[in-house]
PDB file of C-alpha atoms and ligand atoms in Angstrom:
ATOM      1  CA  MET A   4      91.658 -35.060  11.970  1.00 67.00           C
ATOM      2  CA  THR A   5      89.283 -32.063  11.906  1.00 72.00           C
ATOM      3  CA  LYS A   6      87.423 -32.329   8.657  1.00 83.00           C
ATOM      4  CA  LEU A   7      86.702 -29.291   6.547  1.00 91.00           C
ATOM      5  CA  LEU A   8      83.883 -31.087   4.720  1.00 96.00           C
ATOM      6  CA  PRO A   9      82.682 -33.914   7.019  1.00 95.00           C
ATOM      7  CA  SER A  10      79.868 -34.970   4.655  1.00 94.00           C
ATOM      8  CA  MET A  11      82.352 -35.723   1.872  1.00 95.00           C
ATOM      9  CA  GLY A  12      84.684 -38.437   3.163  1.00 91.00           C
ATOM     10  CA  THR A  13      88.487 -38.451   3.058  1.00 94.00           C
ATOM     11  CA  ASN A  14      91.225 -38.190   0.428  1.00 96.00           C
ATOM     12  CA  LEU A  15      89.230 -35.549  -1.363  1.00 97.00           C
ATOM     13  CA  ARG A  16      90.228 -34.671  -4.898  1.00 98.00           C
ATOM     14  CA  VAL A  17      89.413 -31.121  -5.880  1.00 98.00           C
ATOM     15  CA  VAL A  18      89.511 -28.921  -8.980  1.00 98.00           C
ATOM     16  CA  ILE A  19      89.693 -25.131  -8.571  1.00 98.00           C
ATOM     17  CA  VAL A  20      89.055 -23.278 -11.813  1.00 98.00           C
ATOM     18  CA  GLY A  21      90.419 -19.728 -11.568  1.00 98.00           C
ATOM     19  CA  SER A  22      93.070 -20.345  -8.912  1.00 98.00           C
ATOM     20  CA  THR A  23      94.774 -16.970  -9.439  1.00 97.00           C
ATOM     21  CA  GLY A  24      91.659 -14.977  -8.467  1.00 97.00           C
ATOM     22  CA  GLY A  25      91.293 -13.498  -5.003  1.00 98.00           C
ATOM     23  CA  ILE A  26      88.658 -16.003  -3.895  1.00 98.00           C
ATOM     24  CA  GLY A  27      90.019 -18.893  -6.023  1.00 98.00           C
ATOM     25  CA  ALA A  28      93.459 -18.567  -4.410  1.00 98.00           C
ATOM     26  CA  ALA A  29      91.872 -18.519  -0.938  1.00 98.00           C
ATOM     27  CA  PHE A  30      90.065 -21.789  -1.756  1.00 98.00           C
ATOM     28  CA  VAL A  31      93.370 -23.357  -2.834  1.00 98.00           C
ATOM     29  CA  GLU A  32      95.075 -22.268   0.421  1.00 97.00           C
ATOM     30  CA  LYS A  33      92.255 -23.473   2.653  1.00 97.00           C
ATOM     31  CA  LEU A  34      91.904 -26.837   0.932  1.00 98.00           C
ATOM     32  CA  ALA A  35      95.676 -27.428   0.618  1.00 97.00           C
ATOM     33  CA  ALA A  36      95.986 -26.940   4.395  1.00 96.00           C
ATOM     34  CA  SER A  37      93.359 -29.603   5.121  1.00 97.00           C
ATOM     35  CA  GLU A  38      94.404 -33.214   5.775  1.00 96.00           C
ATOM     36  CA  GLN A  39      91.063 -34.247   4.328  1.00 97.00           C
ATOM     37  CA  VAL A  40      92.176 -33.137   0.864  1.00 98.00           C
ATOM     38  CA  SER A  41      94.713 -35.271  -0.974  1.00 97.00           C
ATOM     39  CA  GLN A  42      94.944 -33.521  -4.340  1.00 98.00           C
ATOM     40  CA  ILE A  43      94.087 -30.142  -5.814  1.00 98.00           C
ATOM     41  CA  TYR A  44      94.238 -29.314  -9.489  1.00 98.00           C
ATOM     42  CA  ALA A  45      94.527 -25.546  -9.796  1.00 98.00           C
ATOM     43  CA  LEU A  46      93.504 -24.214 -13.195  1.00 98.00           C
ATOM     44  CA  SER A  47      94.529 -20.727 -14.256  1.00 98.00           C
ATOM     45  CA  ARG A  48      95.479 -18.763 -17.336  1.00 97.00           C
ATOM     46  CA  GLN A  49      99.115 -18.417 -16.200  1.00 93.00           C
ATOM     47  CA  GLY A  50      99.550 -21.822 -14.550  1.00 87.00           C
ATOM     48  CA  GLN A  51     101.411 -20.418 -11.540  1.00 80.00           C
ATOM     49  CA  SER A  52     103.111 -22.863  -9.173  1.00 87.00           C
ATOM     50  CA  HIS A  53     102.185 -23.564  -5.538  1.00 93.00           C
ATOM     51  CA  PRO A  54     104.498 -24.705  -2.701  1.00 94.00           C
ATOM     52  CA  SER A  55     102.209 -27.550  -1.571  1.00 96.00           C
ATOM     53  CA  PRO A  56     102.969 -30.913  -3.220  1.00 96.00           C
ATOM     54  CA  LYS A  57      99.199 -31.522  -3.193  1.00 97.00           C
ATOM     55  CA  VAL A  58      98.628 -28.722  -5.700  1.00 98.00           C
ATOM     56  CA  ALA A  59      99.169 -29.387  -9.392  1.00 97.00           C
ATOM     57  CA  ASN A  60      98.761 -26.612 -11.923  1.00 97.00           C
ATOM     58  CA  LEU A  61      97.097 -26.670 -15.298  1.00 96.00           C
ATOM     59  CA  THR A  62      96.398 -23.868 -17.739  1.00 97.00           C
ATOM     60  CA  PHE A  63      93.208 -22.939 -19.564  1.00 97.00           C
ATOM     61  CA  ASP A  64      91.483 -19.883 -20.983  1.00 97.00           C
ATOM     62  CA  PHE A  65      87.751 -19.429 -21.346  1.00 98.00           C
ATOM     63  CA  THR A  66      88.219 -17.885 -24.768  1.00 96.00           C
ATOM     64  CA  ASP A  67      89.289 -21.313 -26.053  1.00 97.00           C
ATOM     65  CA  GLU A  68      87.111 -24.355 -25.294  1.00 97.00           C
ATOM     66  CA  THR A  69      89.835 -26.756 -26.462  1.00 98.00           C
ATOM     67  CA  SER A  70      92.001 -25.550 -23.538  1.00 98.00           C
ATOM     68  CA  ILE A  71      89.237 -26.552 -21.081  1.00 98.00           C
ATOM     69  CA  GLU A  72      88.751 -29.894 -22.817  1.00 98.00           C
ATOM     70  CA  ALA A  73      92.525 -30.527 -22.734  1.00 97.00           C
ATOM     71  CA  ALA A  74      92.680 -29.778 -18.982  1.00 97.00           C
ATOM     72  CA  ALA A  75      89.812 -32.206 -18.311  1.00 97.00           C
ATOM     73  CA  GLU A  76      91.416 -34.801 -20.582  1.00 96.00           C
ATOM     74  CA  ALA A  77      94.697 -34.514 -18.642  1.00 95.00           C
ATOM     75  CA  LEU A  78      92.808 -35.374 -15.437  1.00 95.00           C
ATOM     76  CA  ARG A  79      90.611 -38.173 -16.813  1.00 93.00           C
ATOM     77  CA  GLU A  80      93.039 -40.966 -15.912  1.00 90.00           C
ATOM     78  CA  THR A  81      93.954 -39.589 -12.453  1.00 93.00           C
ATOM     79  CA  GLY A  82      90.703 -40.665 -10.728  1.00 92.00           C
ATOM     80  CA  VAL A  83      87.325 -39.162  -9.926  1.00 96.00           C
ATOM     81  CA  PHE A  84      86.752 -35.773  -8.271  1.00 98.00           C
ATOM     82  CA  ASP A  85      84.703 -34.887  -5.207  1.00 98.00           C
ATOM     83  CA  LEU A  86      84.582 -31.126  -5.623  1.00 98.00           C
ATOM     84  CA  CYS A  87      84.933 -28.680  -8.500  1.00 98.00           C
ATOM     85  CA  ILE A  88      84.801 -24.947  -7.735  1.00 98.00           C
ATOM     86  CA  ILE A  89      84.617 -22.502 -10.633  1.00 98.00           C
ATOM     87  CA  ALA A  90      85.946 -19.270  -9.126  1.00 98.00           C
ATOM     88  CA  THR A  91      86.462 -17.239 -12.289  1.00 98.00           C
ATOM     89  CA  GLY A  92      84.609 -14.041 -13.124  1.00 98.00           C
ATOM     90  CA  LEU A  93      84.754 -10.711 -14.922  1.00 98.00           C
ATOM     91  CA  LEU A  94      83.258  -7.366 -13.929  1.00 97.00           C
ATOM     92  CA  GLN A  95      85.564  -5.008 -15.768  1.00 95.00           C
ATOM     93  CA  GLY A  96      88.525  -5.338 -18.067  1.00 91.00           C
ATOM     94  CA  GLN A  97      90.017  -4.082 -21.266  1.00 88.00           C
ATOM     95  CA  GLY A  98      87.495  -1.604 -22.619  1.00 85.00           C
ATOM     96  CA  ILE A  99      84.706  -2.795 -20.324  1.00 91.00           C
ATOM     97  CA  ALA A 100      83.315  -1.331 -17.117  1.00 95.00           C
ATOM     98  CA  PRO A 101      80.025  -1.897 -15.285  1.00 97.00           C
ATOM     99  CA  GLU A 102      77.401   0.183 -17.136  1.00 97.00           C
ATOM    100  CA  LYS A 103      75.727   3.015 -15.220  1.00 96.00           C
ATOM    101  CA  ASN A 104      72.992   3.325 -17.870  1.00 98.00           C
ATOM    102  CA  MET A 105      71.889   1.825 -21.182  1.00 98.00           C
ATOM    103  CA  ARG A 106      74.021   4.237 -23.232  1.00 97.00           C
ATOM    104  CA  ALA A 107      77.095   2.501 -21.817  1.00 97.00           C
ATOM    105  CA  MET A 108      76.079  -0.924 -23.123  1.00 97.00           C
ATOM    106  CA  SER A 109      78.272  -2.447 -25.835  1.00 96.00           C
ATOM    107  CA  LEU A 110      78.337  -5.689 -27.717  1.00 96.00           C
ATOM    108  CA  GLU A 111      82.020  -6.088 -26.843  1.00 95.00           C
ATOM    109  CA  ALA A 112      81.321  -5.857 -23.099  1.00 96.00           C
ATOM    110  CA  PHE A 113      78.443  -8.336 -23.402  1.00 97.00           C
ATOM    111  CA  ASN A 114      80.658 -10.719 -25.366  1.00 97.00           C
ATOM    112  CA  GLN A 115      83.521 -10.620 -22.860  1.00 97.00           C
ATOM    113  CA  SER A 116      81.231 -10.818 -19.828  1.00 98.00           C
ATOM    114  CA  PHE A 117      79.229 -13.728 -21.162  1.00 98.00           C
ATOM    115  CA  ILE A 118      82.350 -15.668 -22.221  1.00 98.00           C
ATOM    116  CA  VAL A 119      83.909 -15.435 -18.748  1.00 98.00           C
ATOM    117  CA  ASN A 120      80.813 -15.401 -16.522  1.00 98.00           C
ATOM    118  CA  THR A 121      78.476 -17.739 -18.408  1.00 98.00           C
ATOM    119  CA  PHE A 122      79.785 -19.682 -21.400  1.00 98.00           C
ATOM    120  CA  GLY A 123      83.155 -20.552 -19.828  1.00 98.00           C
ATOM    121  CA  PRO A 124      81.630 -22.023 -16.648  1.00 98.00           C
ATOM    122  CA  ALA A 125      79.013 -23.841 -18.789  1.00 98.00           C
ATOM    123  CA  VAL A 126      81.581 -25.627 -20.945  1.00 98.00           C
ATOM    124  CA  THR A 127      83.760 -26.258 -17.897  1.00 98.00           C
ATOM    125  CA  ALA A 128      80.804 -28.103 -16.364  1.00 98.00           C
ATOM    126  CA  LYS A 129      80.376 -29.995 -19.641  1.00 98.00           C
ATOM    127  CA  HIS A 130      83.969 -31.260 -19.529  1.00 98.00           C
ATOM    128  CA  PHE A 131      84.395 -31.722 -15.746  1.00 98.00           C
ATOM    129  CA  LEU A 132      81.046 -33.114 -14.554  1.00 97.00           C
ATOM    130  CA  PRO A 133      81.801 -36.471 -16.248  1.00 97.00           C
ATOM    131  CA  LEU A 134      84.922 -36.689 -14.019  1.00 97.00           C
ATOM    132  CA  MET A 135      82.988 -36.384 -10.735  1.00 97.00           C
ATOM    133  CA  ARG A 136      82.406 -39.335  -8.421  1.00 96.00           C
ATOM    134  CA  ARG A 137      79.018 -41.077  -8.628  1.00 95.00           C
ATOM    135  CA  ASP A 138      79.076 -43.122  -5.413  1.00 93.00           C
ATOM    136  CA  GLY A 139      78.681 -40.313  -2.869  1.00 94.00           C
ATOM    137  CA  LYS A 140      78.266 -36.566  -2.479  1.00 96.00           C
ATOM    138  CA  ALA A 141      80.003 -34.646  -5.247  1.00 97.00           C
ATOM    139  CA  VAL A 142      79.708 -30.882  -5.690  1.00 98.00           C
ATOM    140  CA  LEU A 143      80.197 -28.567  -8.632  1.00 98.00           C
ATOM    141  CA  ALA A 144      79.929 -24.976  -7.394  1.00 98.00           C
ATOM    142  CA  ALA A 145      80.273 -21.884  -9.582  1.00 98.00           C
ATOM    143  CA  LEU A 146      80.843 -18.425  -8.154  1.00 98.00           C
ATOM    144  CA  SER A 147      77.884 -16.338  -9.241  1.00 98.00           C
ATOM    145  CA  ALA A 148      76.632 -13.094  -7.665  1.00 98.00           C
ATOM    146  CA  ARG A 149      73.553 -11.767  -5.894  1.00 97.00           C
ATOM    147  CA  VAL A 150      73.307  -9.043  -8.553  1.00 97.00           C
ATOM    148  CA  GLY A 151      72.449 -11.818 -11.032  1.00 98.00           C
ATOM    149  CA  SER A 152      69.154 -12.299  -9.182  1.00 98.00           C
ATOM    150  CA  ILE A 153      66.347 -10.760 -11.263  1.00 97.00           C
ATOM    151  CA  SER A 154      63.970 -10.467  -8.295  1.00 97.00           C
ATOM    152  CA  ASP A 155      66.678  -8.766  -6.200  1.00 95.00           C
ATOM    153  CA  ASN A 156      67.468  -6.121  -8.839  1.00 97.00           C
ATOM    154  CA  ARG A 157      66.359  -2.855  -7.262  1.00 95.00           C
ATOM    155  CA  ILE A 158      68.972  -0.341  -8.378  1.00 96.00           C
ATOM    156  CA  GLY A 159      69.672  -1.300 -12.020  1.00 97.00           C
ATOM    157  CA  GLY A 160      72.911  -0.739 -13.925  1.00 97.00           C
ATOM    158  CA  TRP A 161      75.708  -3.273 -14.489  1.00 98.00           C
ATOM    159  CA  TYR A 162      73.831  -4.732 -17.482  1.00 98.00           C
ATOM    160  CA  ALA A 163      76.440  -7.177 -18.791  1.00 98.00           C
ATOM    161  CA  TYR A 164      77.545  -8.480 -15.378  1.00 98.00           C
ATOM    162  CA  ARG A 165      73.992  -8.865 -14.052  1.00 98.00           C
ATOM    163  CA  ALA A 166      72.740 -10.536 -17.237  1.00 98.00           C
ATOM    164  CA  SER A 167      75.726 -12.883 -17.531  1.00 98.00           C
ATOM    165  CA  LYS A 168      75.343 -14.016 -13.900  1.00 98.00           C
ATOM    166  CA  ALA A 169      71.561 -14.457 -14.319  1.00 98.00           C
ATOM    167  CA  ALA A 170      72.309 -16.622 -17.359  1.00 98.00           C
ATOM    168  CA  LEU A 171      74.918 -18.555 -15.343  1.00 98.00           C
ATOM    169  CA  ASN A 172      72.249 -19.253 -12.706  1.00 98.00           C
ATOM    170  CA  MET A 173      70.003 -20.628 -15.464  1.00 98.00           C
ATOM    171  CA  ILE A 174      72.811 -22.838 -16.807  1.00 98.00           C
ATOM    172  CA  LEU A 175      73.430 -24.265 -13.309  1.00 98.00           C
ATOM    173  CA  LYS A 176      69.706 -24.892 -12.762  1.00 98.00           C
ATOM    174  CA  THR A 177      69.429 -26.638 -16.132  1.00 98.00           C
ATOM    175  CA  LEU A 178      72.521 -28.777 -15.471  1.00 98.00           C
ATOM    176  CA  SER A 179      71.088 -29.764 -12.090  1.00 98.00           C
ATOM    177  CA  ILE A 180      67.926 -31.064 -13.753  1.00 97.00           C
ATOM    178  CA  GLU A 181      69.828 -33.095 -16.349  1.00 96.00           C
ATOM    179  CA  PHE A 182      72.269 -34.494 -13.795  1.00 93.00           C
ATOM    180  CA  GLY A 183      69.691 -35.044 -11.052  1.00 93.00           C
ATOM    181  CA  ARG A 184      67.876 -37.549 -13.258  1.00 93.00           C
ATOM    182  CA  ARG A 185      70.847 -39.935 -13.361  1.00 91.00           C
ATOM    183  CA  PHE A 186      73.283 -38.985 -10.632  1.00 93.00           C
ATOM    184  CA  LYS A 187      71.305 -38.265  -7.477  1.00 92.00           C
ATOM    185  CA  GLU A 188      74.279 -37.379  -5.296  1.00 95.00           C
ATOM    186  CA  THR A 189      75.841 -34.765  -7.569  1.00 96.00           C
ATOM    187  CA  VAL A 190      74.990 -31.277  -6.331  1.00 98.00           C
ATOM    188  CA  ILE A 191      75.357 -28.310  -8.697  1.00 98.00           C
ATOM    189  CA  ILE A 192      75.055 -24.848  -7.149  1.00 98.00           C
ATOM    190  CA  GLY A 193      75.838 -21.173  -7.587  1.00 98.00           C
ATOM    191  CA  LEU A 194      77.530 -19.274  -4.764  1.00 98.00           C
ATOM    192  CA  HIS A 195      77.404 -15.598  -3.831  1.00 98.00           C
ATOM    193  CA  PRO A 196      80.609 -14.854  -1.890  1.00 98.00           C
ATOM    194  CA  GLY A 197      79.534 -11.544  -0.338  1.00 97.00           C
ATOM    195  CA  THR A 198      81.483  -8.393  -1.144  1.00 97.00           C
ATOM    196  CA  VAL A 199      85.074  -9.540  -1.028  1.00 98.00           C
ATOM    197  CA  ASP A 200      88.301  -7.549  -1.071  1.00 97.00           C
ATOM    198  CA  THR A 201      89.736  -8.680  -4.427  1.00 97.00           C
ATOM    199  CA  GLY A 202      90.833  -7.036  -7.658  1.00 95.00           C
ATOM    200  CA  LEU A 203      87.311  -7.475  -9.017  1.00 96.00           C
ATOM    201  CA  SER A 204      85.641  -5.378  -6.324  1.00 95.00           C
ATOM    202  CA  LYS A 205      88.490  -2.899  -5.692  1.00 93.00           C
ATOM    203  CA  PRO A 206      87.007   0.061  -7.627  1.00 92.00           C
ATOM    204  CA  PHE A 207      83.582  -0.387  -5.980  1.00 92.00           C
ATOM    205  CA  GLN A 208      84.472  -0.744  -2.314  1.00 93.00           C
ATOM    206  CA  SER A 209      83.904   2.861  -1.172  1.00 90.00           C
ATOM    207  CA  ASN A 210      80.176   2.364  -0.496  1.00 88.00           C
ATOM    208  CA  VAL A 211      80.539  -0.962   1.290  1.00 92.00           C
ATOM    209  CA  PRO A 212      79.269  -0.596   4.870  1.00 91.00           C
ATOM    210  CA  GLU A 213      81.720  -1.066   7.739  1.00 90.00           C
ATOM    211  CA  GLY A 214      82.375  -4.755   8.422  1.00 90.00           C
ATOM    212  CA  LYS A 215      80.731  -5.916   5.169  1.00 94.00           C
ATOM    213  CA  LEU A 216      83.890  -6.170   3.074  1.00 96.00           C
ATOM    214  CA  PHE A 217      85.137  -9.709   3.579  1.00 97.00           C
ATOM    215  CA  THR A 218      88.666 -10.988   3.203  1.00 97.00           C
ATOM    216  CA  PRO A 219      88.963 -13.708   0.526  1.00 98.00           C
ATOM    217  CA  GLU A 220      89.948 -16.144   3.322  1.00 98.00           C
ATOM    218  CA  TYR A 221      86.753 -15.452   5.280  1.00 98.00           C
ATOM    219  CA  SER A 222      84.573 -15.731   2.191  1.00 98.00           C
ATOM    220  CA  ALA A 223      86.192 -19.030   1.121  1.00 98.00           C
ATOM    221  CA  GLU A 224      85.736 -20.408   4.654  1.00 98.00           C
ATOM    222  CA  LYS A 225      82.023 -19.482   4.691  1.00 98.00           C
ATOM    223  CA  LEU A 226      81.484 -20.870   1.180  1.00 98.00           C
ATOM    224  CA  LEU A 227      83.076 -24.195   2.198  1.00 98.00           C
ATOM    225  CA  GLU A 228      80.587 -24.290   5.089  1.00 98.00           C
ATOM    226  CA  VAL A 229      77.800 -23.850   2.543  1.00 98.00           C
ATOM    227  CA  ILE A 230      79.240 -26.655   0.382  1.00 98.00           C
ATOM    228  CA  GLU A 231      79.306 -28.845   3.480  1.00 98.00           C
ATOM    229  CA  GLN A 232      75.667 -28.114   4.316  1.00 98.00           C
ATOM    230  CA  ILE A 233      74.064 -28.510   0.887  1.00 97.00           C
ATOM    231  CA  GLU A 234      72.275 -31.691  -0.134  1.00 96.00           C
ATOM    232  CA  PRO A 235      71.024 -33.080  -3.451  1.00 96.00           C
ATOM    233  CA  LYS A 236      67.636 -31.354  -2.939  1.00 97.00           C
ATOM    234  CA  ASP A 237      69.499 -28.006  -3.083  1.00 98.00           C
ATOM    235  CA  SER A 238      70.955 -28.677  -6.519  1.00 98.00           C
ATOM    236  CA  GLY A 239      70.277 -25.905  -9.045  1.00 98.00           C
ATOM    237  CA  SER A 240      70.003 -23.150  -6.420  1.00 98.00           C
ATOM    238  CA  LEU A 241      72.071 -20.073  -5.591  1.00 98.00           C
ATOM    239  CA  PHE A 242      73.398 -19.753  -2.028  1.00 98.00           C
ATOM    240  CA  ALA A 243      75.017 -16.798  -0.321  1.00 98.00           C
ATOM    241  CA  TRP A 244      78.089 -17.012   1.946  1.00 98.00           C
ATOM    242  CA  ASP A 245      75.793 -17.164   5.013  1.00 98.00           C
ATOM    243  CA  GLY A 246      74.025 -20.310   3.800  1.00 98.00           C
ATOM    244  CA  LYS A 247      70.832 -18.486   2.810  1.00 98.00           C
ATOM    245  CA  GLN A 248      69.298 -19.270  -0.565  1.00 98.00           C
ATOM    246  CA  VAL A 249      69.191 -16.281  -2.942  1.00 98.00           C
ATOM    247  CA  PRO A 250      65.959 -16.217  -4.953  1.00 97.00           C
ATOM    248  CA  PHE A 251      66.390 -15.996  -8.720  1.00 96.00           C
TER     249      PHE A 251
HETATM  250  N1  NAP B  24      84.808  -9.928  -5.113  1.00 77.93           N
HETATM  251  C1  NAP B  24      83.519  -9.729  -4.901  1.00 77.93           C
HETATM  252  O1  NAP B  24      83.132  -8.825  -4.142  1.00 77.93           O
HETATM  253  C2  NAP B  24      82.495 -10.591  -5.568  1.00 77.93           C
HETATM  254  C3  NAP B  24      81.128 -10.343  -5.300  1.00 77.93           C
HETATM  255  C4  NAP B  24      80.169 -11.142  -5.899  1.00 77.93           C
HETATM  256  C5  NAP B  24      80.566 -12.167  -6.757  1.00 77.93           C
HETATM  257  N2  NAP B  24      81.890 -12.373  -7.015  1.00 77.93           N
HETATM  258  C6  NAP B  24      82.256 -13.451  -7.932  1.00 77.93           C
HETATM  259  O2  NAP B  24      83.240 -14.275  -7.347  1.00 77.93           O
HETATM  260  C7  NAP B  24      84.070 -14.833  -8.369  1.00 77.93           C
HETATM  261  C8  NAP B  24      85.538 -14.616  -8.030  1.00 77.93           C
HETATM  262  O3  NAP B  24      85.780 -13.227  -8.003  1.00 77.93           O
HETATM  263  P1  NAP B  24      87.104 -12.572  -7.397  1.00 77.93           P
HETATM  264  O4  NAP B  24      86.628 -11.445  -6.586  1.00 77.93           O
HETATM  265  O5  NAP B  24      87.987 -13.606  -6.826  1.00 77.93           O
HETATM  266  O6  NAP B  24      87.730 -11.969  -8.750  1.00 77.93           O
HETATM  267  P2  NAP B  24      89.234 -11.866  -9.261  1.00 77.93           P
HETATM  268  O7  NAP B  24      90.180 -11.778  -8.132  1.00 77.93           O
HETATM  269  O8  NAP B  24      89.200 -10.759 -10.263  1.00 77.93           O
HETATM  270  O9  NAP B  24      89.441 -13.267 -10.004  1.00 77.93           O
HETATM  271  C9  NAP B  24      88.854 -13.521 -11.241  1.00 77.93           C
HETATM  272  C10 NAP B  24      89.406 -14.816 -11.785  1.00 77.93           C
HETATM  273  O10 NAP B  24      88.804 -15.051 -13.080  1.00 77.93           O
HETATM  274  C11 NAP B  24      89.859 -15.393 -13.989  1.00 77.93           C
HETATM  275  N3  NAP B  24      89.545 -15.076 -15.370  1.00 77.93           N
HETATM  276  C12 NAP B  24      89.155 -13.895 -15.878  1.00 77.93           C
HETATM  277  N4  NAP B  24      89.022 -13.994 -17.213  1.00 77.93           N
HETATM  278  C13 NAP B  24      89.332 -15.283 -17.551  1.00 77.93           C
HETATM  279  C14 NAP B  24      89.399 -16.015 -18.773  1.00 77.93           C
HETATM  280  N5  NAP B  24      89.155 -15.466 -19.965  1.00 77.93           N
HETATM  281  N6  NAP B  24      89.760 -17.316 -18.722  1.00 77.93           N
HETATM  282  C15 NAP B  24      90.051 -17.903 -17.545  1.00 77.93           C
HETATM  283  N7  NAP B  24      90.014 -17.262 -16.353  1.00 77.93           N
HETATM  284  C16 NAP B  24      89.654 -15.967 -16.374  1.00 77.93           C
HETATM  285  C17 NAP B  24      91.049 -14.566 -13.500  1.00 77.93           C
HETATM  286  O11 NAP B  24      92.235 -15.054 -14.072  1.00 77.93           O
HETATM  287  P3  NAP B  24      93.549 -14.150 -14.206  1.00 77.93           P
HETATM  288  O12 NAP B  24      94.206 -14.151 -12.840  1.00 77.93           O
HETATM  289  O13 NAP B  24      94.343 -14.844 -15.239  1.00 77.93           O
HETATM  290  O14 NAP B  24      93.085 -12.780 -14.628  1.00 77.93           O
HETATM  291  C18 NAP B  24      90.934 -14.796 -12.001  1.00 77.93           C
HETATM  292  O15 NAP B  24      91.459 -16.059 -11.657  1.00 77.93           O
HETATM  293  C19 NAP B  24      83.606 -14.191  -9.687  1.00 77.93           C
HETATM  294  O16 NAP B  24      82.708 -15.041 -10.326  1.00 77.93           O
HETATM  295  C20 NAP B  24      82.883 -12.938  -9.208  1.00 77.93           C
HETATM  296  O17 NAP B  24      81.902 -12.527 -10.149  1.00 77.93           O
HETATM  297  C21 NAP B  24      82.868 -11.611  -6.430  1.00 77.93           C
END
């Protein structure tokens, strides 16, 4: 059997949060096709079904913490998890668009962006990290973004998205410190997927250089390679699709 994640054993049990997203769905497909994975719990707002018997669907919404708690509770008795990928995110939506300048900032956009990009992943970690295995490598990875790097911010704009991803990076770093004290083999990281052809990036693809717009399948494949390579010493960091660490 060719293993997708050789460092993580067999019969892997995985949670994908945001399985309807472009990149989230690609993770589900890739992992469902691997013999190394025995079970995938796909969490989405709609709870759509999947043809693979390995994939079970659960619903949740980041606007309601009890829905996240209920999803975790439903999985508590099923066994421990090896991998949890939080693949949700929000760049634009009802009444919100990436800000070109400070006049475009609004409390509503900050609220929505922080709920989906920061607070939702934080409380998901709160409810799902206790379900991760303790006797070997376990990974919680949240999709972040390079634009959340403060030191990498050279062109400005996109206030709510940038700030919410920077705050997500801080949450992941802080979780890694708390968890690293007790559970040395749990690795908590942020991932930058590259610029990926999904609904999220659709309106902003015109300036992407030739060959730099990835398919969701390619991005998910590269991110799984990163998850394979990371070790406990990497916990709390942000990694790009090519395995390079992104400085905060
Ligand atoms: N695409 C890129 O170029 C790119 C670049 C850098 C970083 N990223 C990051 O990569 C991650 C995945 O992005 P993507 O491109 O796959 O985006 P996407 O296709 O728009 O998927 C976004 C996902 O987030 C979910 N979501 C949004 N609001 C939610 C809420 N209130 N509660 C629960 N789920 C919610 C969506 O659910 P519904 O299907 O129900 O709407 C969907 O599953 C995001 O964190 C994004 O910031 C993407």
